[in-house]
Short mmCIF file of C-alpha atoms in Angstrom, two decimals:
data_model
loop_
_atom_site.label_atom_id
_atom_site.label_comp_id
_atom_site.label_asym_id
_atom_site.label_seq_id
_atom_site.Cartn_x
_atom_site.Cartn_y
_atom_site.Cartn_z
CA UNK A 72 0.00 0.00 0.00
CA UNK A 73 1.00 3.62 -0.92
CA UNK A 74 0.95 6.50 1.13
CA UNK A 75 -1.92 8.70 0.42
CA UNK A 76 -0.94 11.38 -1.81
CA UNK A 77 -3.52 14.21 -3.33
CA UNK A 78 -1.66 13.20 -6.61
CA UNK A 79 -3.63 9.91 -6.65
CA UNK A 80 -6.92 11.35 -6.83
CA UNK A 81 -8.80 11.65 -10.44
CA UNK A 82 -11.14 14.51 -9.87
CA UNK A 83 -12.25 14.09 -13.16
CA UNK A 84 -13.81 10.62 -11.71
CA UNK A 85 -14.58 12.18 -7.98
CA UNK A 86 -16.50 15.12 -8.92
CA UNK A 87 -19.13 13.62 -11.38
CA UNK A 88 -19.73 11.04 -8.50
CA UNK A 89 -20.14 13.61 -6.06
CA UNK A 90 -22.61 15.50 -7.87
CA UNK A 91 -24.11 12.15 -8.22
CA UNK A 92 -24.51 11.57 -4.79
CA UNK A 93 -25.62 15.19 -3.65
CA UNK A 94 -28.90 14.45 -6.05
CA UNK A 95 -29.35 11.19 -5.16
CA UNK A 96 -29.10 12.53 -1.36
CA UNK A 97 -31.59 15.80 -1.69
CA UNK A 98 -33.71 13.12 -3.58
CA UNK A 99 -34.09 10.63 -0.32
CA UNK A 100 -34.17 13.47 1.77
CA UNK A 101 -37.41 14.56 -0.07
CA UNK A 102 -38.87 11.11 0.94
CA UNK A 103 -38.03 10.38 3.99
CA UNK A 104 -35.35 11.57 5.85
CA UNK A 105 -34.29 8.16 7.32
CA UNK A 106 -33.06 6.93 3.61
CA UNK A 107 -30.56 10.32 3.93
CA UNK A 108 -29.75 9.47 6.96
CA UNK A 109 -28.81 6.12 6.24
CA UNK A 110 -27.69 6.98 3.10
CA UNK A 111 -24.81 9.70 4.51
CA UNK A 112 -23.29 7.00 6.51
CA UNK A 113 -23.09 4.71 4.08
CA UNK A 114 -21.32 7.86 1.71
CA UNK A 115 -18.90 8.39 4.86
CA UNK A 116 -17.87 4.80 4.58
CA UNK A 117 -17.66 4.57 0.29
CA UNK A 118 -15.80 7.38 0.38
CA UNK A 119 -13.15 6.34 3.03
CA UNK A 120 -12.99 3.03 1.00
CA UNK A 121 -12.16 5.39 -1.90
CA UNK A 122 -9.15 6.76 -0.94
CA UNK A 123 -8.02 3.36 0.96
CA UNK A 124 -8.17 1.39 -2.80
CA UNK A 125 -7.21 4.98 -4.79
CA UNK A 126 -4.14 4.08 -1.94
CA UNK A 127 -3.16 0.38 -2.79
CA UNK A 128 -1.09 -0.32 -6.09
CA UNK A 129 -2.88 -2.53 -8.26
CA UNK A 130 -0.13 -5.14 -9.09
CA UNK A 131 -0.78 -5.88 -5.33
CA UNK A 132 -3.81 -7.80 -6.25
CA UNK A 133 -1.74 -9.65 -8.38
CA UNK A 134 0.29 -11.98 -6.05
CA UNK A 135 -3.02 -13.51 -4.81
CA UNK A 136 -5.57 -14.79 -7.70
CA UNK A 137 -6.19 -17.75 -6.37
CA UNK A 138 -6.78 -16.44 -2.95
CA UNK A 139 -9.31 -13.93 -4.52
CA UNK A 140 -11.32 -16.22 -6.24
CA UNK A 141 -11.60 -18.58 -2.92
CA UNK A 142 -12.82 -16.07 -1.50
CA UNK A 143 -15.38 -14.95 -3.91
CA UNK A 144 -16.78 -18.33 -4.12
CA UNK A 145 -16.71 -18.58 0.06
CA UNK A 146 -18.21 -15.10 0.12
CA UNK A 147 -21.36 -16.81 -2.25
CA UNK A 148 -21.65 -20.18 0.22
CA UNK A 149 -21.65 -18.22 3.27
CA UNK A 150 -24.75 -16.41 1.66
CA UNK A 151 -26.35 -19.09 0.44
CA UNK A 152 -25.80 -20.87 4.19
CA UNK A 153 -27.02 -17.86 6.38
CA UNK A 154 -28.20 -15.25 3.94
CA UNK A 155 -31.47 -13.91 4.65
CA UNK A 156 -33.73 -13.28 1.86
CA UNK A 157 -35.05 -9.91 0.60
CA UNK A 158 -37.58 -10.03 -1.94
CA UNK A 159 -37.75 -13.53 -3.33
CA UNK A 160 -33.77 -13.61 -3.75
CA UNK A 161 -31.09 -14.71 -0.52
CA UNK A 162 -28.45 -12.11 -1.30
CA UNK A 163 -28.13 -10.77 1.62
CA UNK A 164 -25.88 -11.11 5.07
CA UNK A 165 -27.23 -9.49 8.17
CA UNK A 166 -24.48 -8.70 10.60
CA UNK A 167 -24.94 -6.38 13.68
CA UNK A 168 -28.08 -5.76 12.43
CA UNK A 169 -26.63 -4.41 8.97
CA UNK A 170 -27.94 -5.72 6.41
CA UNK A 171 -24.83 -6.24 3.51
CA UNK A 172 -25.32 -7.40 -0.76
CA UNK A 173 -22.36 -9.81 -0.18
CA UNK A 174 -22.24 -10.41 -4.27
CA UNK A 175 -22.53 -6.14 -4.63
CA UNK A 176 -18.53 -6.14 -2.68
CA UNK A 177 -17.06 -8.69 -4.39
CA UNK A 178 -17.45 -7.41 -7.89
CA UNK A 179 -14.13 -5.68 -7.89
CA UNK A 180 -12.38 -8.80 -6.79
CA UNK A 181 -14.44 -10.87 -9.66
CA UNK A 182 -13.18 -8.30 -12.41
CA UNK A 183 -9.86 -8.63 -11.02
CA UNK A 184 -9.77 -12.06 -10.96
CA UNK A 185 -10.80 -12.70 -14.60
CA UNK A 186 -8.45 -10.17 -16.00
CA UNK A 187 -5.28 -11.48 -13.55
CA UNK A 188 -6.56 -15.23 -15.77
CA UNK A 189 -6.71 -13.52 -19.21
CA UNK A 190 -3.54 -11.47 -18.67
CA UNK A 191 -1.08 -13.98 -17.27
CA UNK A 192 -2.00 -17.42 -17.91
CA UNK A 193 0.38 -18.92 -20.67
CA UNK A 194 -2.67 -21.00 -22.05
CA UNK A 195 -3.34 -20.39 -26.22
CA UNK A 196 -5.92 -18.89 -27.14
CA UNK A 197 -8.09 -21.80 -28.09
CA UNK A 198 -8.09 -23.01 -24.53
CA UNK A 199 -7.81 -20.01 -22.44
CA UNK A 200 -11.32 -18.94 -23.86
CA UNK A 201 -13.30 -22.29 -22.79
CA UNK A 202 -10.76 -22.21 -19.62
CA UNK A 203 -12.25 -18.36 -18.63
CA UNK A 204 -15.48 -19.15 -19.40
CA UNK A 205 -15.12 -22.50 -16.88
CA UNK A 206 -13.34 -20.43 -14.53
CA UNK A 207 -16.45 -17.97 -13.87
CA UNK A 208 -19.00 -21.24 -14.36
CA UNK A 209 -19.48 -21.80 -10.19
CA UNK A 210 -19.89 -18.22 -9.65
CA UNK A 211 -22.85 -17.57 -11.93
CA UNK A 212 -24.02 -20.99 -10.42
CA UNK A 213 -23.73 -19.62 -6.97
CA UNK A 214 -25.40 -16.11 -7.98
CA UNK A 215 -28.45 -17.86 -9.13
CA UNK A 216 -28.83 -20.25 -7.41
CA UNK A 217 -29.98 -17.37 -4.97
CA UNK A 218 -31.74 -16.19 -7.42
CA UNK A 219 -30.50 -12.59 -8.31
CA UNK A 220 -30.75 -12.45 -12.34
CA UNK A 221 -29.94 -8.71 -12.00
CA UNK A 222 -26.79 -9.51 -10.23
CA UNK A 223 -25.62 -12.18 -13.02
CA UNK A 224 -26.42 -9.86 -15.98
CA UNK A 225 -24.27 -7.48 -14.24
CA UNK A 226 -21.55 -10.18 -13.38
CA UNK A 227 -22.09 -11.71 -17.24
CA UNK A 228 -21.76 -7.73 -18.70
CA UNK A 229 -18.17 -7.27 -17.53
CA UNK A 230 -17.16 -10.78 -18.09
CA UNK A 231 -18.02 -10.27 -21.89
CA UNK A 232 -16.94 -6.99 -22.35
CA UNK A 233 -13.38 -8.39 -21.22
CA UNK A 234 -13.38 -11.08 -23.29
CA UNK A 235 -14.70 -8.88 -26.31
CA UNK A 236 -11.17 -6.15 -25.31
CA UNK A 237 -8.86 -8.74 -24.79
CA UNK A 238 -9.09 -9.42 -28.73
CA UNK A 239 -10.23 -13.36 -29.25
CA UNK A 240 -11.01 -14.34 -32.66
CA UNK A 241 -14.28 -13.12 -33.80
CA UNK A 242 -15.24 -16.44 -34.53
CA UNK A 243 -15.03 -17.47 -30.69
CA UNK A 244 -17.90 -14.89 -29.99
CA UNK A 245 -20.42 -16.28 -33.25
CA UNK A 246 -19.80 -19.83 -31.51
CA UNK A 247 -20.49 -18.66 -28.26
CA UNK A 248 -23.69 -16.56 -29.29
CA UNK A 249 -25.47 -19.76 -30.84
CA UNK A 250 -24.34 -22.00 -28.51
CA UNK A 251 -26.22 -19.58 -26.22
CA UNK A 252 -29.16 -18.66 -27.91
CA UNK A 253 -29.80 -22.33 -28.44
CA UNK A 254 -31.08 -23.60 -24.92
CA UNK A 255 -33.44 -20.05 -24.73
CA UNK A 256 -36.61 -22.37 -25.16
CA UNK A 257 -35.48 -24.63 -22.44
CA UNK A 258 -34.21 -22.30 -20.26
CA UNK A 259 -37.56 -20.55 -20.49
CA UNK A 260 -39.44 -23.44 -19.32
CA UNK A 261 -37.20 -23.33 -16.15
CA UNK A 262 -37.60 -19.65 -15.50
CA UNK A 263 -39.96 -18.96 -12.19
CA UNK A 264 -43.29 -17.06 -12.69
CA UNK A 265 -42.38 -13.56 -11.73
CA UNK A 266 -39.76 -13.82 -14.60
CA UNK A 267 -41.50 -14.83 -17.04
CA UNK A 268 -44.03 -12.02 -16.10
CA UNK A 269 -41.30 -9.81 -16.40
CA UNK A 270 -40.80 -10.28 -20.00
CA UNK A 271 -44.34 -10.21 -20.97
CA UNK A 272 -44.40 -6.88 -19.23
CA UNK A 273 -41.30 -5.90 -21.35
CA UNK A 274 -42.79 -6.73 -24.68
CA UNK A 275 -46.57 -5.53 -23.10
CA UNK A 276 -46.31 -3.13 -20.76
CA UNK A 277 -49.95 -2.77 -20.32
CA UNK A 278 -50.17 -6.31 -20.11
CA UNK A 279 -50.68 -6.42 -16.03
CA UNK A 280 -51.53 -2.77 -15.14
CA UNK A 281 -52.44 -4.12 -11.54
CA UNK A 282 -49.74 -6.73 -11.14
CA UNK A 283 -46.63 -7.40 -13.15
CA UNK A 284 -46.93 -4.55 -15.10
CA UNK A 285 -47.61 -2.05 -12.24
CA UNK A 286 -44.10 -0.96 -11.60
CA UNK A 287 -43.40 0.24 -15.11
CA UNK A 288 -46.54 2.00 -15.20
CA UNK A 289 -45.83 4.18 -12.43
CA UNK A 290 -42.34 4.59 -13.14
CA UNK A 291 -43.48 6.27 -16.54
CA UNK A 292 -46.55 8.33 -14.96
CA UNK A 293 -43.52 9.84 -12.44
CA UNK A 294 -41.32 10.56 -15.14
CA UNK A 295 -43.81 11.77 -17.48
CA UNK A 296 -45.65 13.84 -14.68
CA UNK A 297 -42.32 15.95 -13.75
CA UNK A 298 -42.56 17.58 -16.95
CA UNK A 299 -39.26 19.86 -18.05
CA UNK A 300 -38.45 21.37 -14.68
CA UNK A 301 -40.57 19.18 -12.17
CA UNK A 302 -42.37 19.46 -9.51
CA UNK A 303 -40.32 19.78 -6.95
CA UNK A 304 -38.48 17.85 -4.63
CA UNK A 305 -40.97 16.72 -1.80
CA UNK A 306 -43.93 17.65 -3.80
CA UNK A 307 -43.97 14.41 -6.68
CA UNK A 308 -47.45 12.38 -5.82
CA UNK A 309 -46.10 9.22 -7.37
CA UNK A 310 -42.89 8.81 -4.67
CA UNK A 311 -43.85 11.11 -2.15
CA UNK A 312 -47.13 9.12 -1.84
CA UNK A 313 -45.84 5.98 -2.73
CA UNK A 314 -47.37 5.12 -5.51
CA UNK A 315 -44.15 4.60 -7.12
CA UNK A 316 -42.90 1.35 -5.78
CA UNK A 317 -39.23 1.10 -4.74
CA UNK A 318 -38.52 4.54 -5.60
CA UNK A 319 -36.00 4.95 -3.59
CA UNK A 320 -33.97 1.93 -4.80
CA UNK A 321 -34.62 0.86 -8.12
CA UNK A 322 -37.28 3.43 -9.41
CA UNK A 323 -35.09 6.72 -8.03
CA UNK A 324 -34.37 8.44 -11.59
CA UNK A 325 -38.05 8.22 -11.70
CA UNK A 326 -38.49 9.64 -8.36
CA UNK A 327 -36.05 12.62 -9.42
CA UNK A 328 -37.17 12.85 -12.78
CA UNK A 329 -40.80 13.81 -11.20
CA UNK A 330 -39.00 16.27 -8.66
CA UNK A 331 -36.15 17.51 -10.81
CA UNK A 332 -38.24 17.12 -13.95
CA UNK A 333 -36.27 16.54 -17.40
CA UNK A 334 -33.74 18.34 -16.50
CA UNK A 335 -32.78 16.56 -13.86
CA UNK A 336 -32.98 13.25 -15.20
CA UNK A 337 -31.01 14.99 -18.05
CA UNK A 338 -28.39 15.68 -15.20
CA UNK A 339 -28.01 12.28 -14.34
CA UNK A 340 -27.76 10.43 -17.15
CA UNK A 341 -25.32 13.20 -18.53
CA UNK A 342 -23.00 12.94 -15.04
CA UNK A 343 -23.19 9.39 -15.56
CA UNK A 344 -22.23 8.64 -18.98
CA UNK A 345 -19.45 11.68 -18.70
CA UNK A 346 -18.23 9.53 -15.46
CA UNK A 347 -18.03 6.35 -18.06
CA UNK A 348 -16.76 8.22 -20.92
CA UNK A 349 -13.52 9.09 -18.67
CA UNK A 350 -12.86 5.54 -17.17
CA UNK A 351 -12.81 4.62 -21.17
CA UNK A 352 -10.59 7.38 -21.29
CA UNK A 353 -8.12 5.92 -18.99
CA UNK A 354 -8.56 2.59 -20.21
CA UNK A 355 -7.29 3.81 -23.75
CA UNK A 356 -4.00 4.95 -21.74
CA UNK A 357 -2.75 1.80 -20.67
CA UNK A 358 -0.52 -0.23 -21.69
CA UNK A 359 -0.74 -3.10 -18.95
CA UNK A 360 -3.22 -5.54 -20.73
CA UNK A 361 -3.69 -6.37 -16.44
CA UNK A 362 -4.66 -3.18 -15.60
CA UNK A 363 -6.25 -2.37 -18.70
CA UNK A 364 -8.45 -5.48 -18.50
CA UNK A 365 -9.23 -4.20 -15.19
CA UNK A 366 -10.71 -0.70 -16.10
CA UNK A 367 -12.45 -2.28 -18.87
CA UNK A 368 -14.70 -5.14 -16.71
CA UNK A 369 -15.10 -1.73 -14.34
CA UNK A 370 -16.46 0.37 -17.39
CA UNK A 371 -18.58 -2.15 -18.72
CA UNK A 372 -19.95 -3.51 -15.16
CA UNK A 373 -21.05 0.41 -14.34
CA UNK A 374 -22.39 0.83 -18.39
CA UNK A 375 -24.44 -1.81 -18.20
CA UNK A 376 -25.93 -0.85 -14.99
CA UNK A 377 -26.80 2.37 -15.78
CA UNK A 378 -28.12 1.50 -18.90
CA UNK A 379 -30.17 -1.46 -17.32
CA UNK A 380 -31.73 0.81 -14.90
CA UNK A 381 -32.69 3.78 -16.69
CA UNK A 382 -34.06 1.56 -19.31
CA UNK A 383 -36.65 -0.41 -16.20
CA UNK A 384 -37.66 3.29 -15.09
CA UNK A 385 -38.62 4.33 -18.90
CA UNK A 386 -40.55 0.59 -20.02
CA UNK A 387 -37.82 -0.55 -22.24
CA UNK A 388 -35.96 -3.11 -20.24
CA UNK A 389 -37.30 -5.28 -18.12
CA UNK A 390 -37.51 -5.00 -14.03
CA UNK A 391 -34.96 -7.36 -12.31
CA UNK A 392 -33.69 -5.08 -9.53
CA UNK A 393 -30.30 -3.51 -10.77
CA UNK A 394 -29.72 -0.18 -8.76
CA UNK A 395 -27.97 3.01 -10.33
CA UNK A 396 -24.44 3.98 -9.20
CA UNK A 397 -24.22 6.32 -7.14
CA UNK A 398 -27.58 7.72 -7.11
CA UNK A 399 -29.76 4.20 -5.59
CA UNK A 400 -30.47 3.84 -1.84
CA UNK A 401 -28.26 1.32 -0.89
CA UNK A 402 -25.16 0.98 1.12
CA UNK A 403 -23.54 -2.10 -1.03
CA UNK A 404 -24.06 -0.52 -4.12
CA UNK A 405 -22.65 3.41 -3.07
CA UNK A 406 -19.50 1.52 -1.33
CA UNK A 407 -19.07 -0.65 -4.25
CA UNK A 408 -19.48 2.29 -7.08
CA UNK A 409 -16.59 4.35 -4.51
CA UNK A 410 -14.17 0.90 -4.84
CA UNK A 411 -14.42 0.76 -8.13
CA UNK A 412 -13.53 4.43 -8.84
CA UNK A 413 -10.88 4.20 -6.45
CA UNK A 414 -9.64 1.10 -8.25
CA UNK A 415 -9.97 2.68 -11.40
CA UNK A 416 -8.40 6.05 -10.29
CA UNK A 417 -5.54 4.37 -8.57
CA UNK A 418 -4.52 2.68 -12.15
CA UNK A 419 -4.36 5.94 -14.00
CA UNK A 420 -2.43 7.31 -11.49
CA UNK A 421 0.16 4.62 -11.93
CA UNK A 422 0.13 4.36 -15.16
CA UNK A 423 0.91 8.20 -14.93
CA UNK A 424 3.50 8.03 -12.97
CA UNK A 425 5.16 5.25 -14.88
CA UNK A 426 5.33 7.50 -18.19
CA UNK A 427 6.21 10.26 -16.52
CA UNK A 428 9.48 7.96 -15.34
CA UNK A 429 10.06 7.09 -18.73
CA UNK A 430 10.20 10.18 -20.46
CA UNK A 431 12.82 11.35 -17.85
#
């Protein structure tokens, strides 16, 4: 581990996420004040986990892959063994009374784990793809077996995005496509009710107004009701009232986008995609295929997320629970969004340095 230095920090990364967070905050604070509360702690302790990661070298992670990757797939058992379960899915760990996304923390650790396997092993490339794919086999298993399908996409988003950036054969990706597009109809028959009501509501939003389709349907009346400059924070009927399911969690760009209007959903999705748009940036920099690999899974995990999201509050993807960084009520998912910046922001600061040393 470094010593902290002021160096190390990417404002460029911390400022977008703090604007972030001050929206997402005045937001909860218009709905109840316990989710701020709540919420500021939880922002206390991303933010000191910021500048601990932004602190630690990333090589260091390095010299223990297959310690990582035990742990990942103890972190999953443990849940699975004593995990208590929050809305249909047992994804959760309740210690001290805190409840803690155990799968939401070890993202980072997944992404480095897979890019430590891509970037080092000595396998050719006709067995190091099959070998990656095996490698990250038990830990889909493990996520849903819980089941959190929101959690795998995200876990499957960055796995495929670094598999796409590390440069396989195109040919690789055609094979993999059918092979998965094959066992859909199965697979289907397997899926549980509420998700296959998820994807009628999806393709038929109207389909359900009073059951599975109710969430989209008053995710698009609070968007739609906010108008250009909203209503108002405090003064949106849909999350104020709580019509708006969730809103705090997985419907909050809705819940803003009635209070802050289109502007303010504007804001976010603006702050959010300029926040991407310079972790690609950094990515470009590097010449590490490690730490590049690394930034990549990041960039993609946070993409998809946002995109996933926004798309379940406007009726064009469909609901299965995936919160937006660093604007969702949620202590796993703020920490985790301030980890991976600080991952991401002590990279670029290394890779900085270490041009800086070679042109002198």
């Amino acid at each position: 581990m470094n010593r902290f230095s002021i160096h190390r920090v990417d404002f460029s990364l911390l400022i977008p996420a703090v604007l972030l967070v001050a929206i997402s905050l005045s937001t909860l604070f218009s709905i109840d004040i316990l989710y701020f509360r709540q919420q500021a702690l939880f922002l206390v302790a991303g933010v000191f986990l910021y500048f601990l990661f932004l602190s630690i070298d990333y090589k260091f992670f390095a010299l223990y892959p297959k310690q990582l990757y035990a742990f990942i797939i103890a972190g999953f058992l443990v849940v699975l063994t004593f995990g208590t379960i929050v809305n249909g899915s047992k994804s959760w760990l309740e210690l001290f009374g805190v409840r803690i996304q155990v799968e939401e923390f070890l993202k980072p650790f997944f992404i480095i784990v897979v890019a430590h396997f891509l970037s080092f092993s000595k396998y050719p490339n006709i067995l190091k793809y099959p070998l990656s794919i095996l490698l990250t086999v038990p830990i889909f298993f493990l996520i849903m077996r819980q089941p959190d399908t929101g959690t795998a996409l995200m876990y499957l988003a960055s796995f495929v995005g670094m598999l796409l950036m590390y440069g396989f054969p195109l040919y690789y990706y055609i094979f993999s496509v059918i092979c998965a597009i094959l066992p859909m109809p199965i697979i289907y028959q397997f899926l549980r009710p509420y998700q296959k009501e998820r994807l009628t509501t999806l393709f038929n939003l109207t389909s359900d107004p009073s059951g599975s389709s109710y969430n989209a349907i008053q995710s698009l009346i609070s968007i739609g009701s906010g108008g250009f400059f909203g209503k108002g924070l405090g003064e949106g009927t849909q999350s104020v009232l709580r019509f708006l399911p969730e809103r705090q969690t997985d419907f909050i760009f809705a819940s803003i986008s009635e209070g802050l209007g289109f502007l303010g959903g504007l804001s976010i999705i603006c702050l959010l995609f300029f926040l991407l748009y310079r972790i690609y940036k950094i990515a470009q920099r590097l010449d590490d295929p490690y730490a590049y690999l690394i930034v990549i899974g990041i960039f993609f995990i946070l993409l998809t997320q946002t995109i996933t999201n926004i798309g379940m509050n406007m009726g064009i993807m469909p609901i299965i629970g995936v919160t937006l960084p660093l604007v969702s009520y949620g202590g796993s998912s703020l920490i985790t969004s301030f980890i991976l910046l600080g991952i991401v922001s002590s990279i670029g600061y290394e890779n900085k340095k270490l041009q800086t040393l070679e042109i002198t």
